[in-house]
């Protein structure tokens, strides 16, 4: 096509440009994915107009290998699925090259797992998906290194049914799954992360857990576990996060915790722990989160201001026999425990008067202030009572005299 410039003038007229042919309608980009897997993705309501190996969508992420002539899926993430979605055996069989499968908010019912897929998967994440699954169904995934099941009802007599043959696991999360039974007596040494929180597990912490030298996270919170925290927990030399909150653990805080130099997070709240708080806790330099609230701990709080200020979270409320030394800690910290008397015992909140230091009120929460006001009112109560009785007696005497005078006048 010839275009005339405005800077060139000729006596010849430029030929009229021929009309361009209409542009063809947009077509789907050629897929490099195995045609069988394209069909499988379409059955899962995943658009395939664009090459799934090229530009994954926001909600349904895909990752492919570099095989030729066709590529294969090695990672698939299904999120916010339709309630009508069906995970058919045929589709899953076609996707048996997957190494990672993630289901987020996908209420599809579980189906029989193709053996090839069960063997291929090394990572399985299921959050608020599949409605209910059985321990036997999960136990088929024997080559997993990462297992996360959260907000899903798991029907199993205990974790052992699921984990018995998962010898390659490094990360394990089964949380808020209505899981019953006891903690497994045997766990594989590769584990670095264990989360059994928000279940119904009973019994004590078995020695098998404290033998995991690579374990960095142990979360057993919100179960029905009991017994003492084993002294061997100090053998978990790699531990960084420990949460045993909301159980029924009793006994004292083991001294062996002092052997955990990398501990960042320790939550022992809402148990039945007793005894004094060990001073060594303040010597764990990496610690940033400490929650010892709602136990039966007693004695003088062994921490100074510099240690408490170093923590991002510090909670000790709900230990009625625990107190703090007023010469060491300021009442402005609002620790929600009482100060100590000279014998190291908690004292009751002092009555508020004009000569008292205004900062003493900061030792207590609002309920403590209400108690102080109640005691103050009660202290002045007898004076008001005597005054009221005197006024009443005077009124009665006046009434009697008045009646006598009236009777004499009537005569």
Tab-separated table of C-alpha atoms in Angstrom:
chain	number	residue	atom	x	y	z
A	1	UNK	CA	0.000	0.000	0.000
A	2	UNK	CA	1.459	3.414	-1.082
A	3	UNK	CA	1.072	6.488	1.120
A	4	UNK	CA	1.710	10.040	-0.212
A	5	UNK	CA	3.746	12.407	1.879
A	6	UNK	CA	2.579	16.008	2.304
A	7	UNK	CA	6.076	17.194	1.390
A	8	UNK	CA	5.960	15.628	-2.095
A	9	UNK	CA	3.612	17.070	-4.738
A	10	UNK	CA	3.242	15.524	-8.163
A	11	UNK	CA	0.937	16.003	-11.037
A	12	UNK	CA	0.104	12.394	-10.908
A	13	UNK	CA	-2.651	11.259	-8.649
A	14	UNK	CA	-1.725	8.449	-6.303
A	15	UNK	CA	-3.704	5.306	-6.817
A	16	UNK	CA	-6.511	4.651	-4.421
A	17	UNK	CA	-5.435	2.167	-1.705
A	18	UNK	CA	-7.092	-1.175	-1.944
A	19	UNK	CA	-9.357	-1.996	1.014
A	20	UNK	CA	-7.703	-4.266	3.556
A	21	UNK	CA	-9.266	-7.645	4.055
A	22	UNK	CA	-11.231	-7.958	7.300
A	23	UNK	CA	-9.134	-9.190	10.206
A	24	UNK	CA	-9.916	-12.750	11.150
A	25	UNK	CA	-11.958	-13.396	14.278
A	26	UNK	CA	-9.789	-14.046	17.338
A	27	UNK	CA	-9.122	-17.688	17.905
A	28	UNK	CA	-7.940	-19.519	20.964
A	29	UNK	CA	-4.209	-19.778	21.295
A	30	UNK	CA	-2.887	-23.207	20.481
A	31	UNK	CA	-2.533	-25.200	23.670
A	32	UNK	CA	0.738	-26.883	24.445
A	33	UNK	CA	-1.007	-29.028	27.059
A	34	UNK	CA	-1.795	-32.699	26.612
A	35	UNK	CA	-5.272	-32.835	24.954
A	36	UNK	CA	-6.512	-35.324	27.561
A	37	UNK	CA	-5.637	-32.877	30.313
A	38	UNK	CA	-7.323	-30.033	28.422
A	39	UNK	CA	-10.551	-32.056	28.471
A	40	UNK	CA	-10.045	-32.786	32.180
A	41	UNK	CA	-9.624	-29.085	32.977
A	42	UNK	CA	-12.767	-28.222	31.025
A	43	UNK	CA	-14.707	-30.755	33.111
A	44	UNK	CA	-13.465	-28.860	36.187
A	45	UNK	CA	-14.844	-25.569	34.801
A	46	UNK	CA	-11.362	-24.234	34.103
A	47	UNK	CA	-11.243	-22.083	30.921
A	48	UNK	CA	-8.882	-23.462	28.303
A	49	UNK	CA	-9.294	-20.827	25.559
A	50	UNK	CA	-5.886	-19.589	26.588
A	51	UNK	CA	-3.093	-22.052	26.999
A	52	UNK	CA	-3.280	-23.256	30.649
A	53	UNK	CA	0.486	-23.627	30.554
A	54	UNK	CA	0.901	-20.031	29.444
A	55	UNK	CA	-1.199	-17.653	31.550
A	56	UNK	CA	-2.849	-19.209	34.606
A	57	UNK	CA	-5.950	-17.450	35.896
A	58	UNK	CA	-6.095	-15.819	39.306
A	59	UNK	CA	-8.341	-18.420	40.942
A	60	UNK	CA	-7.201	-21.579	39.169
A	61	UNK	CA	-3.439	-21.644	39.043
A	62	UNK	CA	-1.687	-24.152	36.852
A	63	UNK	CA	1.926	-25.085	36.392
A	64	UNK	CA	3.261	-27.343	33.639
A	65	UNK	CA	6.401	-29.257	32.861
A	66	UNK	CA	8.447	-28.782	29.672
A	67	UNK	CA	7.751	-32.128	28.049
A	68	UNK	CA	7.360	-32.465	24.260
A	69	UNK	CA	5.340	-32.679	22.105
A	70	UNK	CA	2.781	-31.964	24.844
A	71	UNK	CA	3.309	-30.484	28.274
A	72	UNK	CA	1.688	-31.896	31.392
A	73	UNK	CA	0.258	-30.319	34.526
A	74	UNK	CA	2.398	-30.694	37.633
A	75	UNK	CA	0.529	-28.224	39.885
A	76	UNK	CA	-3.152	-27.289	40.078
A	77	UNK	CA	-4.964	-24.955	42.455
A	78	UNK	CA	-8.761	-24.834	42.471
A	79	UNK	CA	-10.270	-21.990	44.492
A	80	UNK	CA	-13.839	-20.848	45.191
A	81	UNK	CA	-15.354	-23.618	43.100
A	82	UNK	CA	-18.990	-23.909	42.108
A	83	UNK	CA	-21.116	-26.050	44.408
A	84	UNK	CA	-21.997	-28.113	41.331
A	85	UNK	CA	-18.386	-28.993	40.534
A	86	UNK	CA	-17.644	-32.706	40.351
A	87	UNK	CA	-14.181	-34.197	40.752
A	88	UNK	CA	-14.710	-37.201	38.529
A	89	UNK	CA	-12.444	-40.233	38.538
A	90	UNK	CA	-11.903	-39.790	34.794
A	91	UNK	CA	-10.686	-36.201	35.192
A	92	UNK	CA	-8.404	-37.059	38.095
A	93	UNK	CA	-6.943	-40.002	36.199
A	94	UNK	CA	-6.082	-37.708	33.290
A	95	UNK	CA	-4.332	-35.402	35.777
A	96	UNK	CA	-2.140	-38.136	37.246
A	97	UNK	CA	0.993	-36.146	36.423
A	98	UNK	CA	0.173	-33.669	39.207
A	99	UNK	CA	2.695	-33.322	41.992
A	100	UNK	CA	0.795	-30.600	43.844
A	101	UNK	CA	-2.979	-30.280	44.287
A	102	UNK	CA	-4.589	-27.432	46.234
A	103	UNK	CA	-8.324	-27.130	46.945
A	104	UNK	CA	-9.551	-23.904	48.556
A	105	UNK	CA	-13.270	-23.483	49.233
A	106	UNK	CA	-14.252	-26.284	46.859
A	107	UNK	CA	-17.272	-28.137	48.264
A	108	UNK	CA	-17.098	-30.998	45.751
A	109	UNK	CA	-17.583	-34.465	47.186
A	110	UNK	CA	-14.455	-36.632	47.344
A	111	UNK	CA	-14.156	-39.418	44.812
A	112	UNK	CA	-12.045	-42.521	44.482
A	113	UNK	CA	-8.411	-41.563	43.934
A	114	UNK	CA	-6.695	-43.015	40.868
A	115	UNK	CA	-3.629	-44.953	42.093
A	116	UNK	CA	-1.390	-43.058	39.658
A	117	UNK	CA	-2.421	-39.685	41.120
A	118	UNK	CA	-2.122	-40.898	44.719
A	119	UNK	CA	1.442	-41.973	43.970
A	120	UNK	CA	2.386	-38.848	42.016
A	121	UNK	CA	1.278	-36.220	44.547
A	122	UNK	CA	3.936	-34.828	46.877
A	123	UNK	CA	1.856	-31.888	48.159
A	124	UNK	CA	-1.852	-31.867	49.018
A	125	UNK	CA	-3.720	-28.907	50.498
A	126	UNK	CA	-7.427	-29.047	51.297
A	127	UNK	CA	-9.015	-26.059	53.048
A	128	UNK	CA	-12.784	-25.921	53.521
A	129	UNK	CA	-13.205	-28.389	50.673
A	130	UNK	CA	-14.396	-31.945	49.911
A	131	UNK	CA	-16.999	-31.742	52.718
A	132	UNK	CA	-15.852	-34.893	54.540
A	133	UNK	CA	-12.914	-37.216	53.963
A	134	UNK	CA	-11.859	-40.432	55.651
A	135	UNK	CA	-8.510	-41.217	57.144
A	136	UNK	CA	-8.202	-44.147	54.750
A	137	UNK	CA	-8.733	-41.797	51.774
A	138	UNK	CA	-5.929	-39.527	52.969
A	139	UNK	CA	-3.645	-42.454	53.801
A	140	UNK	CA	-3.370	-43.298	50.094
A	141	UNK	CA	-1.134	-40.256	49.583
A	142	UNK	CA	1.988	-42.043	50.726
A	143	UNK	CA	4.562	-39.927	48.874
A	144	UNK	CA	3.524	-36.591	50.359
A	145	UNK	CA	6.075	-34.205	51.777
A	146	UNK	CA	3.429	-31.539	52.585
A	147	UNK	CA	-0.072	-32.271	53.890
A	148	UNK	CA	-2.545	-29.558	54.910
A	149	UNK	CA	-6.146	-30.387	55.805
A	150	UNK	CA	-8.021	-27.556	57.522
A	151	UNK	CA	-11.704	-26.810	58.134
A	152	UNK	CA	-12.612	-30.249	56.787
A	153	UNK	CA	-14.333	-33.055	58.678
A	154	UNK	CA	-11.938	-36.008	58.835
A	155	UNK	CA	-13.371	-39.356	59.876
A	156	UNK	CA	-10.607	-41.427	61.449
A	157	UNK	CA	-9.975	-43.237	64.711
A	158	UNK	CA	-6.802	-41.203	65.112
A	159	UNK	CA	-3.947	-39.524	63.252
A	160	UNK	CA	-2.030	-42.812	63.040
A	161	UNK	CA	-4.497	-44.147	60.450
A	162	UNK	CA	-3.575	-41.253	58.160
A	163	UNK	CA	0.141	-40.993	58.792
A	164	UNK	CA	1.334	-44.577	59.211
A	165	UNK	CA	2.906	-44.829	55.746
A	166	UNK	CA	3.750	-41.175	55.031
A	167	UNK	CA	7.455	-41.548	55.682
A	168	UNK	CA	8.451	-38.527	53.556
A	169	UNK	CA	6.360	-35.880	55.330
A	170	UNK	CA	8.126	-32.688	56.340
A	171	UNK	CA	5.071	-30.461	56.962
A	172	UNK	CA	1.854	-31.734	58.574
A	173	UNK	CA	-1.298	-29.725	59.322
A	174	UNK	CA	-4.623	-31.324	60.242
A	175	UNK	CA	-6.519	-28.488	61.902
A	176	UNK	CA	-10.166	-27.962	62.835
A	177	UNK	CA	-10.940	-31.378	61.388
A	178	UNK	CA	-12.945	-32.963	64.244
A	179	UNK	CA	-10.081	-35.427	64.605
A	180	UNK	CA	-10.339	-37.800	67.574
A	181	UNK	CA	-8.039	-40.323	69.209
A	182	UNK	CA	-4.554	-39.732	70.555
A	183	UNK	CA	-1.314	-38.378	69.182
A	184	UNK	CA	0.579	-40.992	67.147
A	185	UNK	CA	3.167	-43.049	68.974
A	186	UNK	CA	5.475	-42.927	65.973
A	187	UNK	CA	6.304	-40.000	63.708
A	188	UNK	CA	8.888	-39.823	60.969
A	189	UNK	CA	12.023	-37.849	61.667
A	190	UNK	CA	11.751	-35.576	58.603
A	191	UNK	CA	8.972	-33.477	60.125
A	192	UNK	CA	9.674	-29.781	60.630
A	193	UNK	CA	6.065	-28.605	61.111
A	194	UNK	CA	3.206	-30.227	63.097
A	195	UNK	CA	-0.200	-28.588	63.588
A	196	UNK	CA	-3.020	-30.611	65.179
A	197	UNK	CA	-4.868	-27.560	66.556
A	198	UNK	CA	-8.642	-27.293	67.045
A	199	UNK	CA	-9.421	-31.008	67.245
A	200	UNK	CA	-10.575	-33.457	69.931
A	201	UNK	CA	-7.345	-35.318	70.594
A	202	UNK	CA	-6.880	-36.813	74.069
A	203	UNK	CA	-4.049	-38.267	76.107
A	204	UNK	CA	-0.549	-36.997	76.715
A	205	UNK	CA	2.344	-35.889	74.526
A	206	UNK	CA	4.134	-39.088	73.438
A	207	UNK	CA	7.936	-39.400	73.432
A	208	UNK	CA	7.808	-39.769	69.649
A	209	UNK	CA	7.165	-36.044	69.238
A	210	UNK	CA	10.061	-34.981	71.426
A	211	UNK	CA	12.454	-37.068	69.294
A	212	UNK	CA	11.936	-34.901	66.191
A	213	UNK	CA	15.205	-32.987	66.166
A	214	UNK	CA	14.273	-31.023	63.017
A	215	UNK	CA	10.890	-29.864	64.328
A	216	UNK	CA	10.454	-26.082	64.163
A	217	UNK	CA	6.702	-25.707	64.825
A	218	UNK	CA	4.547	-27.698	67.258
A	219	UNK	CA	0.926	-26.559	67.567
A	220	UNK	CA	-1.321	-28.792	69.690
A	221	UNK	CA	-3.621	-26.009	70.900
A	222	UNK	CA	-7.368	-26.377	71.503
A	223	UNK	CA	-7.588	-30.112	72.093
A	224	UNK	CA	-8.310	-32.247	75.173
A	225	UNK	CA	-4.713	-33.233	75.899
A	226	UNK	CA	-3.648	-33.762	79.503
A	227	UNK	CA	-0.758	-34.845	81.702
A	228	UNK	CA	2.486	-33.003	82.205
A	229	UNK	CA	4.562	-31.285	79.565
A	230	UNK	CA	7.359	-33.848	79.186
A	231	UNK	CA	10.843	-32.727	80.242
A	232	UNK	CA	12.118	-34.240	76.992
A	233	UNK	CA	10.478	-31.366	75.115
A	234	UNK	CA	13.806	-29.630	75.610
A	235	UNK	CA	15.279	-32.113	73.130
A	236	UNK	CA	13.508	-30.278	70.279
A	237	UNK	CA	16.586	-28.170	69.666
A	238	UNK	CA	15.245	-26.654	66.417
A	239	UNK	CA	11.885	-25.582	67.886
A	240	UNK	CA	10.823	-21.997	67.167
A	241	UNK	CA	7.046	-22.045	67.721
A	242	UNK	CA	5.383	-23.916	70.596
A	243	UNK	CA	1.639	-23.703	71.274
A	244	UNK	CA	-0.015	-25.999	73.815
A	245	UNK	CA	-2.816	-23.554	74.677
A	246	UNK	CA	-6.376	-24.526	75.639
A	247	UNK	CA	-5.752	-28.063	76.845
A	248	UNK	CA	-5.635	-29.627	80.316
A	249	UNK	CA	-1.894	-29.855	80.880
A	250	UNK	CA	-0.884	-29.838	84.540
A	251	UNK	CA	2.324	-29.728	86.544
A	252	UNK	CA	5.050	-27.149	86.279
A	253	UNK	CA	6.692	-25.495	83.297
A	254	UNK	CA	9.656	-27.800	82.560
A	255	UNK	CA	13.134	-26.386	83.065
A	256	UNK	CA	14.242	-28.169	79.900
A	257	UNK	CA	12.631	-25.401	77.836
A	258	UNK	CA	15.747	-23.395	78.626
A	259	UNK	CA	17.547	-25.598	76.082
A	260	UNK	CA	15.579	-24.080	73.178
A	261	UNK	CA	17.705	-21.109	72.101
A	262	UNK	CA	15.712	-20.323	68.947
A	263	UNK	CA	12.247	-20.241	70.530
A	264	UNK	CA	10.242	-17.287	69.179
A	265	UNK	CA	6.668	-18.099	70.198
A	266	UNK	CA	5.500	-19.891	73.365
A	267	UNK	CA	1.804	-20.159	74.246
A	268	UNK	CA	0.934	-22.278	77.304
A	269	UNK	CA	-2.254	-20.383	78.168
A	270	UNK	CA	-5.556	-21.851	79.383
A	271	UNK	CA	-4.213	-25.007	80.995
A	272	UNK	CA	-3.836	-26.149	84.610
A	273	UNK	CA	-0.130	-25.467	84.985
A	274	UNK	CA	1.029	-24.743	88.525
A	275	UNK	CA	4.162	-23.789	90.391
A	276	UNK	CA	6.245	-20.704	89.815
A	277	UNK	CA	7.297	-19.207	86.497
A	278	UNK	CA	10.913	-20.199	85.788
A	279	UNK	CA	13.326	-17.299	85.582
A	280	UNK	CA	15.225	-18.859	82.668
A	281	UNK	CA	12.420	-17.796	80.299
A	282	UNK	CA	13.782	-14.248	80.401
A	283	UNK	CA	17.117	-15.608	79.170
A	284	UNK	CA	15.663	-16.938	75.890
A	285	UNK	CA	16.887	-14.046	73.760
A	286	UNK	CA	14.889	-14.926	70.649
A	287	UNK	CA	11.508	-15.003	72.433
A	288	UNK	CA	8.985	-12.418	71.195
A	289	UNK	CA	5.609	-13.975	72.139
A	290	UNK	CA	4.864	-15.328	75.629
A	291	UNK	CA	1.372	-16.248	76.830
A	292	UNK	CA	1.003	-17.908	80.251
A	293	UNK	CA	-2.499	-16.601	80.994
A	294	UNK	CA	-5.286	-18.563	82.692
A	295	UNK	CA	-3.314	-21.162	84.624
A	296	UNK	CA	-2.656	-21.829	88.318
A	297	UNK	CA	0.799	-20.262	88.392
A	298	UNK	CA	1.872	-18.629	91.657
A	299	UNK	CA	4.615	-16.607	93.258
A	300	UNK	CA	6.459	-13.489	92.181
A	301	UNK	CA	6.746	-12.720	88.476
A	302	UNK	CA	10.484	-13.175	87.791
A	303	UNK	CA	10.747	-10.766	84.854
A	304	UNK	CA	12.155	-7.258	84.701
A	305	UNK	CA	10.982	-4.347	82.587
A	306	UNK	CA	13.593	-4.733	79.860
A	307	UNK	CA	12.503	-8.318	79.167
A	308	UNK	CA	8.795	-7.444	79.032
A	309	UNK	CA	9.421	-4.470	76.741
A	310	UNK	CA	11.364	-6.729	74.405
A	311	UNK	CA	8.321	-8.963	73.862
A	312	UNK	CA	5.712	-8.197	71.243
A	313	UNK	CA	3.046	-10.086	73.233
A	314	UNK	CA	3.108	-10.826	76.983
A	315	UNK	CA	0.110	-12.215	78.895
A	316	UNK	CA	-0.087	-13.543	82.467
A	317	UNK	CA	-3.635	-12.578	83.512
A	318	UNK	CA	-5.873	-15.220	85.042
A	319	UNK	CA	-3.294	-16.532	87.553
A	320	UNK	CA	-4.852	-15.494	90.860
A	321	UNK	CA	-1.839	-16.475	92.985
A	322	UNK	CA	0.683	-14.686	90.784
A	323	UNK	CA	1.906	-11.192	91.654
A	324	UNK	CA	4.558	-8.691	90.599
A	325	UNK	CA	7.209	-6.816	92.565
A	326	UNK	CA	6.346	-3.125	92.613
A	327	UNK	CA	9.991	-2.195	93.081
A	328	UNK	CA	10.839	-3.942	89.791
A	329	UNK	CA	7.794	-3.382	87.568
A	330	UNK	CA	5.611	-0.334	87.112
A	331	UNK	CA	1.890	-0.557	87.688
A	332	UNK	CA	1.438	1.211	84.338
A	333	UNK	CA	2.171	-2.059	82.540
A	334	UNK	CA	-1.385	-3.230	83.273
A	335	UNK	CA	-0.351	-6.850	83.756
A	336	UNK	CA	-3.789	-7.652	85.217
A	337	UNK	CA	-2.286	-9.391	88.209
A	338	UNK	CA	-1.961	-8.022	91.744
A	339	UNK	CA	1.191	-6.551	93.251
A	340	UNK	CA	3.007	-8.578	95.908
A	341	UNK	CA	3.061	-7.870	99.622
A	342	UNK	CA	6.253	-8.142	101.672
A	343	UNK	CA	5.767	-11.896	101.915
A	344	UNK	CA	5.554	-12.351	98.135
A	345	UNK	CA	1.811	-12.933	98.175
A	346	UNK	CA	-0.793	-11.116	96.059
A	347	UNK	CA	-2.447	-8.185	97.806
A	348	UNK	CA	-5.998	-7.068	97.207
A	349	UNK	CA	-6.541	-3.753	95.419
A	350	UNK	CA	-6.039	-0.833	97.863
A	351	UNK	CA	-8.894	1.513	98.703
A	352	UNK	CA	-8.725	4.692	96.675
A	353	UNK	CA	-8.148	7.892	98.662
A	354	UNK	CA	-6.912	11.392	97.927
A	355	UNK	CA	-3.477	10.801	99.435
A	356	UNK	CA	-2.759	7.701	97.351
A	357	UNK	CA	-0.551	7.817	94.285
A	358	UNK	CA	-2.767	8.093	91.208
A	359	UNK	CA	-0.714	5.459	89.389
A	360	UNK	CA	-1.792	2.685	91.767
A	361	UNK	CA	-5.087	2.395	89.926
A	362	UNK	CA	-3.170	1.205	86.842
A	363	UNK	CA	-2.421	-2.139	88.524
A	364	UNK	CA	-5.909	-3.373	87.829
A	365	UNK	CA	-8.425	-3.543	85.064
A	366	UNK	CA	-11.872	-1.997	85.071
A	367	UNK	CA	-13.304	-4.755	87.231
A	368	UNK	CA	-10.644	-4.048	89.854
A	369	UNK	CA	-11.565	-0.354	89.869
A	370	UNK	CA	-15.204	-1.237	90.383
A	371	UNK	CA	-14.201	-3.402	93.323
A	372	UNK	CA	-12.214	-0.544	94.840
A	373	UNK	CA	-15.163	1.815	94.544
A	374	UNK	CA	-17.399	-0.789	96.145
A	375	UNK	CA	-14.999	-1.139	99.070
A	376	UNK	CA	-14.785	2.633	99.399
A	377	UNK	CA	-18.552	2.970	99.538
A	378	UNK	CA	-18.713	0.144	102.022
A	379	UNK	CA	-16.146	1.906	104.251
A	380	UNK	CA	-18.350	5.001	104.553
A	381	UNK	CA	-21.538	2.963	104.845
A	382	UNK	CA	-21.726	2.726	108.709
A	383	UNK	CA	-21.638	6.549	109.161
A	384	UNK	CA	-24.583	6.982	106.833
A	385	UNK	CA	-26.463	4.187	108.573
A	386	UNK	CA	-26.068	5.770	112.038
A	387	UNK	CA	-27.235	9.105	110.687
A	388	UNK	CA	-30.307	7.498	109.156
A	389	UNK	CA	-31.218	5.714	112.403
A	390	UNK	CA	-30.868	8.948	114.379
A	391	UNK	CA	-33.172	10.794	112.006
A	392	UNK	CA	-35.742	7.996	112.186
A	393	UNK	CA	-35.740	7.949	116.016
A	394	UNK	CA	-36.084	11.728	116.155
A	395	UNK	CA	-39.077	11.548	113.847
A	396	UNK	CA	-40.741	8.901	116.014
A	397	UNK	CA	-40.202	10.958	119.220
A	398	UNK	CA	-41.592	14.060	117.518
A	399	UNK	CA	-44.642	12.119	116.363
A	400	UNK	CA	-45.307	10.790	119.882
A	401	UNK	CA	-45.051	14.264	121.438
A	402	UNK	CA	-47.310	15.665	118.747
A	403	UNK	CA	-49.962	13.009	119.386
A	404	UNK	CA	-49.858	13.655	123.165
A	405	UNK	CA	-50.366	17.386	122.673
A	406	UNK	CA	-53.225	16.792	120.288
A	407	UNK	CA	-54.967	14.511	122.787
A	408	UNK	CA	-54.732	17.158	125.540
A	409	UNK	CA	-56.167	19.838	123.294
A	410	UNK	CA	-59.110	17.641	122.405
A	411	UNK	CA	-60.063	17.334	126.089
